[in-house]
XYZ file of C-alpha atoms in Angstrom:
80
model
C 25.520 -32.218 3.975
C 27.223 -32.392 0.590
C 24.068 -33.812 -1.001
C 21.974 -30.953 0.391
C 24.403 -28.402 -1.054
C 24.212 -30.068 -4.489
C 20.404 -30.101 -4.392
C 20.344 -26.441 -3.358
C 22.717 -25.485 -6.174
C 20.598 -27.430 -8.664
C 17.397 -25.709 -7.509
C 19.046 -22.291 -7.667
C 20.372 -23.020 -11.172
C 16.937 -24.085 -12.402
C 15.391 -20.988 -10.801
C 17.977 -18.722 -12.439
C 17.397 -20.305 -15.855
C 13.623 -20.026 -15.464
C 13.773 -16.365 -14.481
C 16.148 -15.642 -17.345
C 13.739 -17.300 -19.764
C 10.820 -15.246 -18.409
C 12.847 -12.032 -18.657
C 13.792 -12.870 -22.239
C 10.189 -13.534 -23.216
C 9.087 -10.246 -21.623
C 11.819 -8.356 -23.480
C 10.847 -9.993 -26.769
C 7.154 -9.184 -26.286
C 8.088 -5.596 -25.452
C 10.188 -5.329 -28.606
C 7.409 -6.759 -30.771
C 4.835 -4.442 -29.193
C 6.995 -1.363 -29.784
C 7.649 -2.369 -33.394
C 3.942 -2.845 -34.061
C 3.111 0.473 -32.369
C 5.659 2.331 -34.504
C 4.365 0.689 -37.682
C 0.768 1.570 -36.838
C 1.754 5.161 -36.015
C 3.465 5.458 -39.390
C 0.446 4.036 -41.199
C -1.825 6.406 -39.281
C 0.217 9.373 -40.453
C 0.141 8.262 -44.099
C -3.564 7.442 -43.950
C -4.378 10.880 -42.516
C -2.343 12.637 -45.187
C -3.757 10.587 -48.024
C -7.390 11.248 -47.151
C -6.731 14.769 -45.841
C -8.195 14.139 -42.423
C -6.837 15.265 -39.112
C -5.295 12.798 -36.777
C -6.418 12.462 -33.175
C -6.331 15.919 -31.659
C -4.034 16.563 -28.704
C -7.070 17.507 -26.603
C -8.798 14.167 -27.291
C -5.545 12.338 -26.641
C -5.217 14.097 -23.255
C -8.829 13.293 -22.348
C -8.275 9.613 -23.142
C -5.076 9.624 -21.080
C -6.940 11.229 -18.147
C -9.683 8.605 -18.301
C -7.160 5.764 -18.431
C -5.178 7.311 -15.576
C -8.356 7.520 -13.504
C -9.134 3.871 -14.166
C -5.679 2.700 -13.117
C -5.521 4.909 -10.018
C -8.949 3.924 -8.631
C -8.631 1.287 -5.894
C -10.298 -2.071 -6.515
C -12.899 -1.467 -3.794
C -13.685 2.035 -5.059
C -13.393 5.241 -3.092
C -14.512 5.417 0.514
């Protein structure tokens, strides 16, 4: 009985460490992605000002968001 308890504790410890490692990797990827997105947004603003062009219009941005929302909300088998 004591051996089974030790094995169970070992398995739970390994599982906890593995899940913590996965959560840390996900958090790091999220941080890197946000940093890159902010840098690109800043470059986009400077590029638009330098060449006196307009950035993506709010209407186009909304249309793109609507299309992406439609793609994610459509079931895999399509509508019935």
